[in-house]
mmCIF file of C-alpha atoms and ligand atoms in Angstrom:
data_model
loop_
_atom_site.group_PDB
_atom_site.id
_atom_site.type_symbol
_atom_site.label_atom_id
_atom_site.label_comp_id
_atom_site.label_asym_id
_atom_site.label_seq_id
_atom_site.Cartn_x
_atom_site.Cartn_y
_atom_site.Cartn_z
ATOM 1 C CA MET A 1 198.848 -61.823 -107.119
ATOM 2 C CA LYS A 2 197.935 -58.485 -105.620
ATOM 3 C CA GLN A 3 194.869 -58.446 -103.376
ATOM 4 C CA ILE A 4 192.027 -56.582 -105.116
ATOM 5 C CA VAL A 5 190.466 -53.782 -103.111
ATOM 6 C CA GLY A 6 187.311 -52.286 -104.606
ATOM 7 C CA ARG A 7 185.252 -49.449 -103.285
ATOM 8 C CA PHE A 8 181.989 -47.559 -103.506
ATOM 9 C CA ALA A 9 182.370 -43.859 -102.814
ATOM 10 C CA PRO A 10 178.965 -42.172 -102.843
ATOM 11 C CA SER A 11 178.368 -38.501 -102.109
ATOM 12 C CA PRO A 12 175.451 -38.553 -99.666
ATOM 13 C CA SER A 13 173.688 -35.444 -100.945
ATOM 14 C CA GLY A 14 170.441 -37.379 -101.373
ATOM 15 C CA ARG A 15 169.026 -40.873 -101.617
ATOM 16 C CA MET A 16 170.825 -43.320 -103.924
ATOM 17 C CA HIS A 17 169.360 -43.414 -107.430
ATOM 18 C CA LEU A 18 169.480 -46.201 -109.993
ATOM 19 C CA GLY A 19 172.818 -45.120 -111.449
ATOM 20 C CA ASN A 20 174.412 -45.279 -107.991
ATOM 21 C CA VAL A 21 172.909 -48.720 -107.422
ATOM 22 C CA LEU A 22 174.351 -49.981 -110.713
ATOM 23 C CA CYS A 23 177.758 -48.587 -109.749
ATOM 24 C CA ALA A 24 177.581 -50.192 -106.307
ATOM 25 C CA LEU A 25 176.495 -53.534 -107.788
ATOM 26 C CA LEU A 26 179.185 -53.703 -110.488
ATOM 27 C CA SER A 27 182.026 -52.484 -108.245
ATOM 28 C CA TRP A 28 180.993 -55.014 -105.579
ATOM 29 C CA LEU A 29 180.662 -57.877 -108.092
ATOM 30 C CA SER A 30 184.038 -57.085 -109.603
ATOM 31 C CA ALA A 31 185.779 -57.080 -106.215
ATOM 32 C CA ARG A 32 183.952 -60.140 -104.869
ATOM 33 C CA SER A 33 184.432 -62.176 -108.073
ATOM 34 C CA GLN A 34 188.197 -61.670 -107.672
ATOM 35 C CA ASN A 35 188.090 -62.581 -103.960
ATOM 36 C CA GLY A 36 188.814 -58.950 -103.233
ATOM 37 C CA SER A 37 187.794 -56.790 -100.333
ATOM 38 C CA TYR A 38 185.367 -53.906 -100.580
ATOM 39 C CA ILE A 39 185.296 -50.483 -98.960
ATOM 40 C CA LEU A 40 182.473 -48.026 -98.413
ATOM 41 C CA ARG A 41 183.790 -44.474 -98.396
ATOM 42 C CA ILE A 42 181.410 -41.625 -97.675
ATOM 43 C CA GLU A 43 182.314 -38.601 -99.819
ATOM 44 C CA ASP A 44 180.706 -35.952 -97.633
ATOM 45 C CA LEU A 45 183.393 -33.319 -98.178
ATOM 46 C CA ASP A 46 180.789 -30.614 -98.257
ATOM 47 C CA PRO A 47 179.054 -31.021 -94.883
ATOM 48 C CA ASP A 48 176.294 -28.535 -95.774
ATOM 49 C CA ARG A 49 175.173 -30.644 -98.735
ATOM 50 C CA CYS A 50 175.745 -34.044 -97.150
ATOM 51 C CA PRO A 51 173.953 -34.551 -93.831
ATOM 52 C CA ARG A 52 174.823 -37.758 -91.954
ATOM 53 C CA HIS A 53 171.237 -38.916 -92.331
ATOM 54 C CA TYR A 54 171.801 -39.590 -96.059
ATOM 55 C CA ALA A 55 174.998 -41.520 -95.372
ATOM 56 C CA ASP A 56 173.067 -43.729 -92.961
ATOM 57 C CA LEU A 57 170.383 -44.296 -95.590
ATOM 58 C CA ILE A 58 173.056 -45.387 -98.092
ATOM 59 C CA GLU A 59 174.195 -48.062 -95.659
ATOM 60 C CA ASP A 60 170.622 -49.179 -95.174
ATOM 61 C CA ASP A 61 170.038 -49.291 -98.939
ATOM 62 C CA LEU A 62 173.233 -51.278 -99.585
ATOM 63 C CA ALA A 63 172.257 -53.774 -96.900
ATOM 64 C CA TRP A 64 168.783 -54.065 -98.465
ATOM 65 C CA LEU A 65 170.481 -54.836 -101.802
ATOM 66 C CA GLY A 66 172.625 -57.519 -100.166
ATOM 67 C CA LEU A 67 175.910 -55.667 -100.770
ATOM 68 C CA ASP A 68 178.345 -55.898 -97.868
ATOM 69 C CA TRP A 69 181.650 -54.141 -97.178
ATOM 70 C CA ASP A 70 184.735 -55.068 -95.200
ATOM 71 C CA ALA A 71 185.638 -51.585 -94.036
ATOM 72 C CA GLY A 72 184.110 -48.156 -94.133
ATOM 73 C CA GLY A 73 180.922 -46.307 -93.394
ATOM 74 C CA SER A 74 179.793 -46.287 -89.779
ATOM 75 C CA SER A 75 181.619 -49.552 -89.022
ATOM 76 C CA GLY A 76 185.007 -47.898 -89.732
ATOM 77 C CA GLY A 77 188.113 -49.970 -90.287
ATOM 78 C CA PRO A 78 191.902 -49.916 -90.221
ATOM 79 C CA ASP A 79 192.288 -46.584 -92.016
ATOM 80 C CA GLY A 80 190.620 -44.258 -89.516
ATOM 81 C CA SER A 81 187.427 -42.535 -90.532
ATOM 82 C CA TYR A 82 185.909 -43.394 -93.882
ATOM 83 C CA TYR A 83 183.889 -40.148 -93.877
ATOM 84 C CA GLN A 84 185.742 -37.531 -95.886
ATOM 85 C CA SER A 85 184.354 -34.786 -93.657
ATOM 86 C CA GLU A 86 186.464 -36.239 -90.823
ATOM 87 C CA ARG A 87 189.708 -36.469 -92.799
ATOM 88 C CA THR A 88 190.550 -32.794 -93.243
ATOM 89 C CA ALA A 89 193.913 -33.014 -91.428
ATOM 90 C CA ILE A 90 194.994 -35.809 -93.779
ATOM 91 C CA TYR A 91 194.105 -33.790 -96.882
ATOM 92 C CA GLN A 92 195.930 -30.800 -95.391
ATOM 93 C CA HIS A 93 199.096 -32.894 -95.105
ATOM 94 C CA TYR A 94 199.073 -33.799 -98.800
ATOM 95 C CA PHE A 95 198.007 -30.286 -99.783
ATOM 96 C CA ASP A 96 201.099 -28.995 -97.956
ATOM 97 C CA GLN A 97 203.227 -31.571 -99.766
ATOM 98 C CA LEU A 98 202.062 -30.192 -103.130
ATOM 99 C CA GLY A 99 202.621 -26.654 -101.859
ATOM 100 C CA ALA A 100 206.186 -27.513 -100.822
ATOM 101 C CA GLN A 101 206.811 -28.669 -104.399
ATOM 102 C CA GLY A 102 205.840 -25.168 -105.583
ATOM 103 C CA LEU A 103 202.869 -26.534 -107.520
ATOM 104 C CA LEU A 104 200.025 -24.547 -105.941
ATOM 105 C CA TYR A 105 198.843 -20.983 -106.465
ATOM 106 C CA PRO A 106 195.886 -18.907 -105.287
ATOM 107 C CA CYS A 107 193.119 -18.272 -107.806
ATOM 108 C CA PHE A 108 190.630 -15.422 -107.415
ATOM 109 C CA CYS A 109 188.529 -16.114 -110.533
ATOM 110 C CA SER A 110 184.820 -16.689 -109.954
ATOM 111 C CA ARG A 111 183.141 -19.598 -111.678
ATOM 112 C CA ALA A 112 180.797 -17.184 -113.457
ATOM 113 C CA ALA A 113 183.707 -15.152 -114.823
ATOM 114 C CA LEU A 114 185.420 -18.284 -116.114
ATOM 115 C CA HIS A 115 182.303 -19.487 -117.887
ATOM 116 C CA ALA A 116 181.678 -16.070 -119.378
ATOM 117 C CA ALA A 117 185.255 -15.742 -120.633
ATOM 118 C CA SER A 118 186.040 -17.320 -123.977
ATOM 119 C CA ALA A 119 187.802 -20.240 -122.324
ATOM 120 C CA PRO A 120 187.581 -23.373 -124.467
ATOM 121 C CA HIS A 121 184.783 -25.695 -123.396
ATOM 122 C CA LEU A 122 185.489 -29.383 -123.790
ATOM 123 C CA SER A 123 182.864 -31.688 -125.287
ATOM 124 C CA ASP A 124 181.779 -32.823 -121.811
ATOM 125 C CA GLY A 125 181.154 -29.228 -120.722
ATOM 126 C CA ARG A 126 184.313 -28.808 -118.685
ATOM 127 C CA VAL A 127 186.088 -25.499 -118.923
ATOM 128 C CA VAL A 128 189.864 -25.496 -119.261
ATOM 129 C CA TYR A 129 191.217 -22.866 -116.893
ATOM 130 C CA PRO A 130 192.959 -20.203 -118.996
ATOM 131 C CA GLY A 131 195.671 -19.596 -116.381
ATOM 132 C CA THR A 132 194.486 -16.110 -115.392
ATOM 133 C CA CYS A 133 195.945 -16.223 -111.860
ATOM 134 C CA ARG A 134 198.985 -18.374 -112.684
ATOM 135 C CA THR A 135 201.458 -15.511 -112.809
ATOM 136 C CA LEU A 136 200.115 -13.038 -110.241
ATOM 137 C CA THR A 137 202.820 -11.157 -108.351
ATOM 138 C CA PRO A 138 202.890 -11.224 -104.530
ATOM 139 C CA GLU A 139 201.588 -7.639 -104.582
ATOM 140 C CA GLN A 140 198.650 -8.563 -106.826
ATOM 141 C CA ILE A 141 197.851 -11.521 -104.593
ATOM 142 C CA ALA A 142 197.914 -9.333 -101.473
ATOM 143 C CA GLN A 143 195.684 -6.779 -103.123
ATOM 144 C CA LYS A 144 193.122 -9.294 -104.419
ATOM 145 C CA SER A 145 193.044 -11.095 -101.072
ATOM 146 C CA ARG A 146 191.574 -7.986 -99.492
ATOM 147 C CA THR A 147 188.277 -8.349 -101.347
ATOM 148 C CA ARG A 148 188.002 -12.040 -102.159
ATOM 149 C CA GLY A 149 188.919 -15.446 -100.748
ATOM 150 C CA ALA A 150 191.127 -17.508 -103.033
ATOM 151 C CA ALA A 151 190.737 -21.057 -104.246
ATOM 152 C CA THR A 152 193.984 -23.005 -104.711
ATOM 153 C CA ARG A 153 194.963 -24.482 -108.059
ATOM 154 C CA LEU A 154 197.519 -27.058 -109.080
ATOM 155 C CA ARG A 155 199.854 -26.014 -111.884
ATOM 156 C CA VAL A 156 199.891 -28.759 -114.534
ATOM 157 C CA PRO A 157 202.922 -29.335 -116.779
ATOM 158 C CA ASP A 158 203.076 -29.950 -120.527
ATOM 159 C CA GLN A 159 202.455 -33.673 -120.217
ATOM 160 C CA THR A 160 200.052 -36.221 -121.613
ATOM 161 C CA ILE A 161 198.481 -38.826 -119.326
ATOM 162 C CA SER A 162 197.643 -42.193 -120.885
ATOM 163 C CA PHE A 163 195.762 -45.031 -119.241
ATOM 164 C CA VAL A 164 193.745 -48.080 -120.219
ATOM 165 C CA ASP A 165 190.245 -48.058 -118.790
ATOM 166 C CA GLY A 166 188.715 -51.469 -118.101
ATOM 167 C CA LEU A 167 185.687 -50.725 -120.302
ATOM 168 C CA GLN A 168 186.447 -47.551 -122.251
ATOM 169 C CA GLY A 169 189.856 -48.762 -123.474
ATOM 170 C CA ALA A 170 192.864 -46.547 -124.174
ATOM 171 C CA CYS A 171 192.435 -42.946 -123.033
ATOM 172 C CA THR A 172 194.821 -40.004 -123.226
ATOM 173 C CA GLU A 173 194.606 -36.452 -121.978
ATOM 174 C CA HIS A 174 197.023 -33.610 -122.622
ATOM 175 C CA LEU A 175 197.096 -31.848 -119.257
ATOM 176 C CA PRO A 176 197.493 -28.194 -120.325
ATOM 177 C CA THR A 177 194.950 -28.187 -123.172
ATOM 178 C CA GLU A 178 192.403 -30.780 -122.051
ATOM 179 C CA CYS A 179 192.514 -30.356 -118.295
ATOM 180 C CA GLY A 180 194.234 -27.125 -117.294
ATOM 181 C CA ASP A 181 195.346 -26.073 -113.826
ATOM 182 C CA PHE A 182 192.699 -27.502 -111.513
ATOM 183 C CA ILE A 183 191.296 -26.705 -108.092
ATOM 184 C CA ILE A 184 192.755 -28.494 -105.079
ATOM 185 C CA ARG A 185 191.019 -26.449 -102.394
ATOM 186 C CA ARG A 186 187.915 -24.324 -102.810
ATOM 187 C CA SER A 187 187.759 -20.685 -101.755
ATOM 188 C CA ASP A 188 185.621 -21.671 -98.739
ATOM 189 C CA GLY A 189 188.489 -23.883 -97.534
ATOM 190 C CA VAL A 190 186.882 -27.234 -98.437
ATOM 191 C CA PHE A 191 189.401 -29.567 -100.107
ATOM 192 C CA ALA A 192 188.458 -30.473 -103.658
ATOM 193 C CA TYR A 193 187.087 -33.866 -104.619
ATOM 194 C CA GLN A 194 190.138 -34.504 -106.859
ATOM 195 C CA LEU A 195 192.570 -34.293 -103.946
ATOM 196 C CA ALA A 196 190.416 -36.153 -101.430
ATOM 197 C CA VAL A 197 189.588 -39.030 -103.783
ATOM 198 C CA VAL A 198 193.245 -39.594 -104.677
ATOM 199 C CA VAL A 199 194.481 -39.444 -101.082
ATOM 200 C CA ASP A 200 191.731 -41.782 -99.897
ATOM 201 C CA ASP A 201 192.043 -44.310 -102.709
ATOM 202 C CA ALA A 202 195.798 -44.454 -102.033
ATOM 203 C CA LEU A 203 195.678 -44.624 -98.224
ATOM 204 C CA GLU A 204 192.814 -47.119 -98.200
ATOM 205 C CA GLY A 205 194.763 -49.352 -100.596
ATOM 206 C CA VAL A 206 192.119 -49.247 -103.338
ATOM 207 C CA THR A 207 193.365 -51.095 -106.420
ATOM 208 C CA GLU A 208 190.228 -50.866 -108.560
ATOM 209 C CA VAL A 209 187.967 -47.866 -109.073
ATOM 210 C CA VAL A 210 184.619 -48.626 -110.698
ATOM 211 C CA ARG A 211 182.388 -45.603 -111.260
ATOM 212 C CA GLY A 212 180.143 -43.865 -113.788
ATOM 213 C CA ARG A 213 181.459 -42.713 -117.139
ATOM 214 C CA ASP A 214 180.643 -39.145 -116.139
ATOM 215 C CA LEU A 215 183.867 -39.248 -114.083
ATOM 216 C CA LEU A 216 186.102 -40.415 -116.943
ATOM 217 C CA GLY A 217 187.126 -36.785 -117.470
ATOM 218 C CA SER A 218 188.520 -36.602 -113.915
ATOM 219 C CA THR A 219 190.758 -39.620 -114.285
ATOM 220 C CA ALA A 220 193.814 -38.061 -115.930
ATOM 221 C CA ARG A 221 194.094 -35.391 -113.249
ATOM 222 C CA GLN A 222 193.673 -38.046 -110.542
ATOM 223 C CA ILE A 223 196.431 -40.180 -112.076
ATOM 224 C CA TRP A 224 198.628 -37.085 -112.200
ATOM 225 C CA LEU A 225 197.957 -36.375 -108.507
ATOM 226 C CA HIS A 226 198.715 -39.997 -107.581
ATOM 227 C CA ARG A 227 202.096 -39.648 -109.282
ATOM 228 C CA LEU A 228 202.885 -36.275 -107.705
ATOM 229 C CA LEU A 229 202.141 -37.659 -104.232
ATOM 230 C CA GLY A 230 204.181 -40.813 -104.821
ATOM 231 C CA PHE A 231 201.217 -43.220 -105.004
ATOM 232 C CA GLU A 232 200.466 -45.936 -107.505
ATOM 233 C CA PRO A 233 197.225 -45.145 -109.383
ATOM 234 C CA PRO A 234 194.473 -47.794 -109.222
ATOM 235 C CA HIS A 235 192.957 -49.531 -112.226
ATOM 236 C CA PHE A 236 189.915 -47.604 -113.493
ATOM 237 C CA VAL A 237 186.683 -48.969 -114.956
ATOM 238 C CA HIS A 238 184.117 -46.381 -116.087
ATOM 239 C CA ILE A 239 180.687 -47.885 -116.516
ATOM 240 C CA PRO A 240 178.229 -46.742 -119.192
ATOM 241 C CA LEU A 241 175.187 -44.621 -118.505
ATOM 242 C CA LEU A 242 171.823 -46.189 -117.851
ATOM 243 C CA ASN A 243 168.902 -45.529 -120.223
ATOM 244 C CA ASP A 244 165.287 -46.628 -120.364
ATOM 245 C CA ALA A 245 164.273 -49.297 -122.886
ATOM 246 C CA HIS A 246 163.882 -46.629 -125.600
ATOM 247 C CA GLY A 247 167.403 -45.344 -125.168
ATOM 248 C CA GLN A 248 166.321 -42.228 -123.299
ATOM 249 C CA ARG A 249 168.479 -40.995 -120.417
ATOM 250 C CA LEU A 250 166.862 -41.735 -117.065
ATOM 251 C CA SER A 251 167.596 -38.218 -115.892
ATOM 252 C CA LYS A 252 165.405 -36.910 -118.728
ATOM 253 C CA ARG A 253 162.383 -38.941 -117.651
ATOM 254 C CA GLY A 254 161.890 -36.762 -114.610
ATOM 255 C CA ALA A 255 160.756 -39.802 -112.655
ATOM 256 C CA ALA A 256 161.954 -40.116 -109.080
ATOM 257 C CA LEU A 257 164.125 -43.177 -109.399
ATOM 258 C CA ASP A 258 165.718 -43.097 -106.006
ATOM 259 C CA LEU A 259 165.711 -46.045 -103.664
ATOM 260 C CA GLY A 260 162.987 -44.519 -101.518
ATOM 261 C CA VAL A 261 160.624 -45.076 -104.453
ATOM 262 C CA LEU A 262 162.243 -48.214 -105.860
ATOM 263 C CA ARG A 263 162.136 -50.082 -102.546
ATOM 264 C CA GLN A 264 158.342 -49.711 -102.529
ATOM 265 C CA ARG A 265 158.027 -51.177 -106.007
ATOM 266 C CA PHE A 266 160.644 -53.908 -106.178
ATOM 267 C CA THR A 267 162.224 -56.595 -104.074
ATOM 268 C CA PRO A 268 166.026 -56.397 -103.869
ATOM 269 C CA GLN A 269 166.211 -59.429 -106.178
ATOM 270 C CA GLU A 270 163.895 -57.845 -108.792
ATOM 271 C CA LEU A 271 165.903 -54.627 -108.830
ATOM 272 C CA THR A 272 169.218 -56.481 -108.968
ATOM 273 C CA GLY A 273 167.886 -58.664 -111.806
ATOM 274 C CA ALA A 274 166.780 -55.650 -113.866
ATOM 275 C CA LEU A 275 170.184 -53.964 -113.448
ATOM 276 C CA ALA A 276 172.111 -57.178 -114.089
ATOM 277 C CA TYR A 277 170.096 -57.648 -117.295
ATOM 278 C CA ALA A 278 170.861 -54.064 -118.370
ATOM 279 C CA ALA A 279 174.551 -54.676 -117.653
ATOM 280 C CA GLY A 280 174.675 -57.826 -119.796
ATOM 281 C CA LEU A 281 174.993 -60.216 -116.854
ATOM 282 C CA LEU A 282 171.616 -61.953 -117.349
ATOM 283 C CA ASP A 283 169.838 -62.990 -120.551
ATOM 284 C CA SER A 284 166.457 -62.063 -119.108
ATOM 285 C CA PRO A 285 165.430 -59.700 -116.311
ATOM 286 C CA ARG A 286 164.639 -62.311 -113.674
ATOM 287 C CA PRO A 287 164.924 -61.857 -109.903
ATOM 288 C CA VAL A 288 168.377 -62.716 -108.608
ATOM 289 C CA SER A 289 170.439 -61.925 -105.539
ATOM 290 C CA ALA A 290 173.676 -59.973 -105.904
ATOM 291 C CA HIS A 291 175.481 -62.888 -104.310
ATOM 292 C CA ALA A 292 174.224 -65.317 -106.966
ATOM 293 C CA LEU A 293 175.816 -63.159 -109.699
ATOM 294 C CA ILE A 294 179.373 -63.359 -108.317
ATOM 295 C CA ALA A 295 180.298 -66.679 -109.937
ATOM 296 C CA GLN A 296 179.427 -65.626 -113.484
ATOM 297 C CA PHE A 297 180.556 -62.001 -113.276
ATOM 298 C CA SER A 298 182.977 -60.838 -115.974
ATOM 299 C CA TRP A 299 183.666 -57.360 -117.340
ATOM 300 C CA ALA A 300 183.751 -58.957 -120.804
ATOM 301 C CA ARG A 301 179.943 -59.332 -120.554
ATOM 302 C CA VAL A 302 179.288 -55.656 -119.771
ATOM 303 C CA PRO A 303 178.620 -53.524 -122.879
ATOM 304 C CA THR A 304 180.760 -50.432 -123.383
ATOM 305 C CA GLY A 305 177.880 -48.381 -124.839
ATOM 306 C CA ASP A 306 174.825 -47.111 -122.971
ATOM 307 C CA LEU A 307 172.862 -49.694 -120.976
ATOM 308 C CA CYS A 308 169.100 -50.159 -121.319
ATOM 309 C CA LEU A 309 166.736 -51.225 -118.560
ATOM 310 C CA PRO A 310 164.114 -53.879 -119.408
ATOM 311 C CA PRO A 311 160.993 -52.560 -121.228
ATOM 312 C CA ASP A 312 158.595 -53.343 -118.379
ATOM 313 C CA PHE A 313 160.724 -51.692 -115.724
ATOM 314 C CA PHE A 314 158.687 -48.480 -115.542
HETATM 315 N N1 LIG B 1 181.523 -39.327 -104.847
HETATM 316 C C1 LIG B 1 181.401 -39.427 -106.262
HETATM 317 C C2 LIG B 1 179.932 -39.529 -106.640
HETATM 318 O O1 LIG B 1 179.125 -39.937 -105.868
HETATM 319 C C3 LIG B 1 182.102 -40.624 -106.834
HETATM 320 C C4 LIG B 1 183.565 -40.483 -106.776
HETATM 321 C C5 LIG B 1 184.334 -41.629 -107.372
HETATM 322 O O2 LIG B 1 183.794 -42.729 -107.509
HETATM 323 O O3 LIG B 1 185.503 -41.416 -107.658
HETATM 324 O O4 LIG B 1 179.590 -39.187 -107.745
#
C-alpha cells in the first residue's frame, strides 16, 4: 500500500486560531492513524504579510499541542526549503512549463474592476473571470504594459473536474463557468497560492490534503494544475467549519480565539479534548492528548456538517 503523507500548510500571517488548530489536529491524526508521515509547510508566499516570527510561533504552538512532523518548518527535510518564500525558483520552473504549453496570458484587470463588472458571482463569493484579457493582441499588451503591471492567468478549457472528497463526497466543477481562467502569478510578481500549493504538494509527495471547507472551491483548479504539470493529485478531505455551541460562526463572535489567548486558558489536553469532542472523536469534552486519539481516529466519526464546540468552552 502507498505510504500516506499528510501535511499542515499554514499561512503565517498571524497566530494560529482555533480553526487552524482543528485542521492541524485532524490532518495529523489522519496521517498518524495510517502510519503515515507528516509535513509542515510554511505558506509564506507573501513575505510582507508573513514575517518569520509567526512561522516560529506556529512551530511552538504545534509542539505545545503535541503534534510532531517528520519534515518541514525550520527543521527542513529531503525536499529543500519548506518555506514557500524560499522556493521561488521552483515555482518559476513550473510557471515556465505552463507558459511553454501556451496556457498563460497577461491580465491587466484590477480586482476592483472585476468586482464592479457584472461578472457572475458564485455562491461562495468567488468571481468567475469573464476573459477580458484572454484575446488581447500583442500591440494591446504592449500598450497596456506601459501603464500597468500584468498578472498572469491560466487559460482553462471546456472541461469538468470531478473528485470524491473524503468528507464532502462527490464534487464536480465545470472549469469555464464555475472557475474561469485563474491567476498563476500576481502583478507584483508573487506566484499565486494555487500554483505553489500544487507544486509543493506534488514535490513533497503529499498524498492526503486535509484542510478547511473554505478551500473546497480551490480544489478543482488544483487538480487541473496537477494534471497539466504531470502530477498525480492527492486525496482531499475538507473539514467542516467550527461553530460555538449555539451554532454561531466563531468568526462572528469577535472573540480573540488565537493560541496566544487559548494557551493562557487551557492546557493542551483540554483544548485537544474540546476540539476532538466537536469533531465527533470523543463522547464528552474531557482532557486528552493528541497522541491518545490516534488509535480510535476514523473519518467516519467526523460529521460532514458544521462542528460545535462544547457549551462551556467560552
Ligand atoms: N495556507 C492555507 C491557509 O492557511 C492553506 C492551504 C492548504 O491547506 O491548501 O489557509
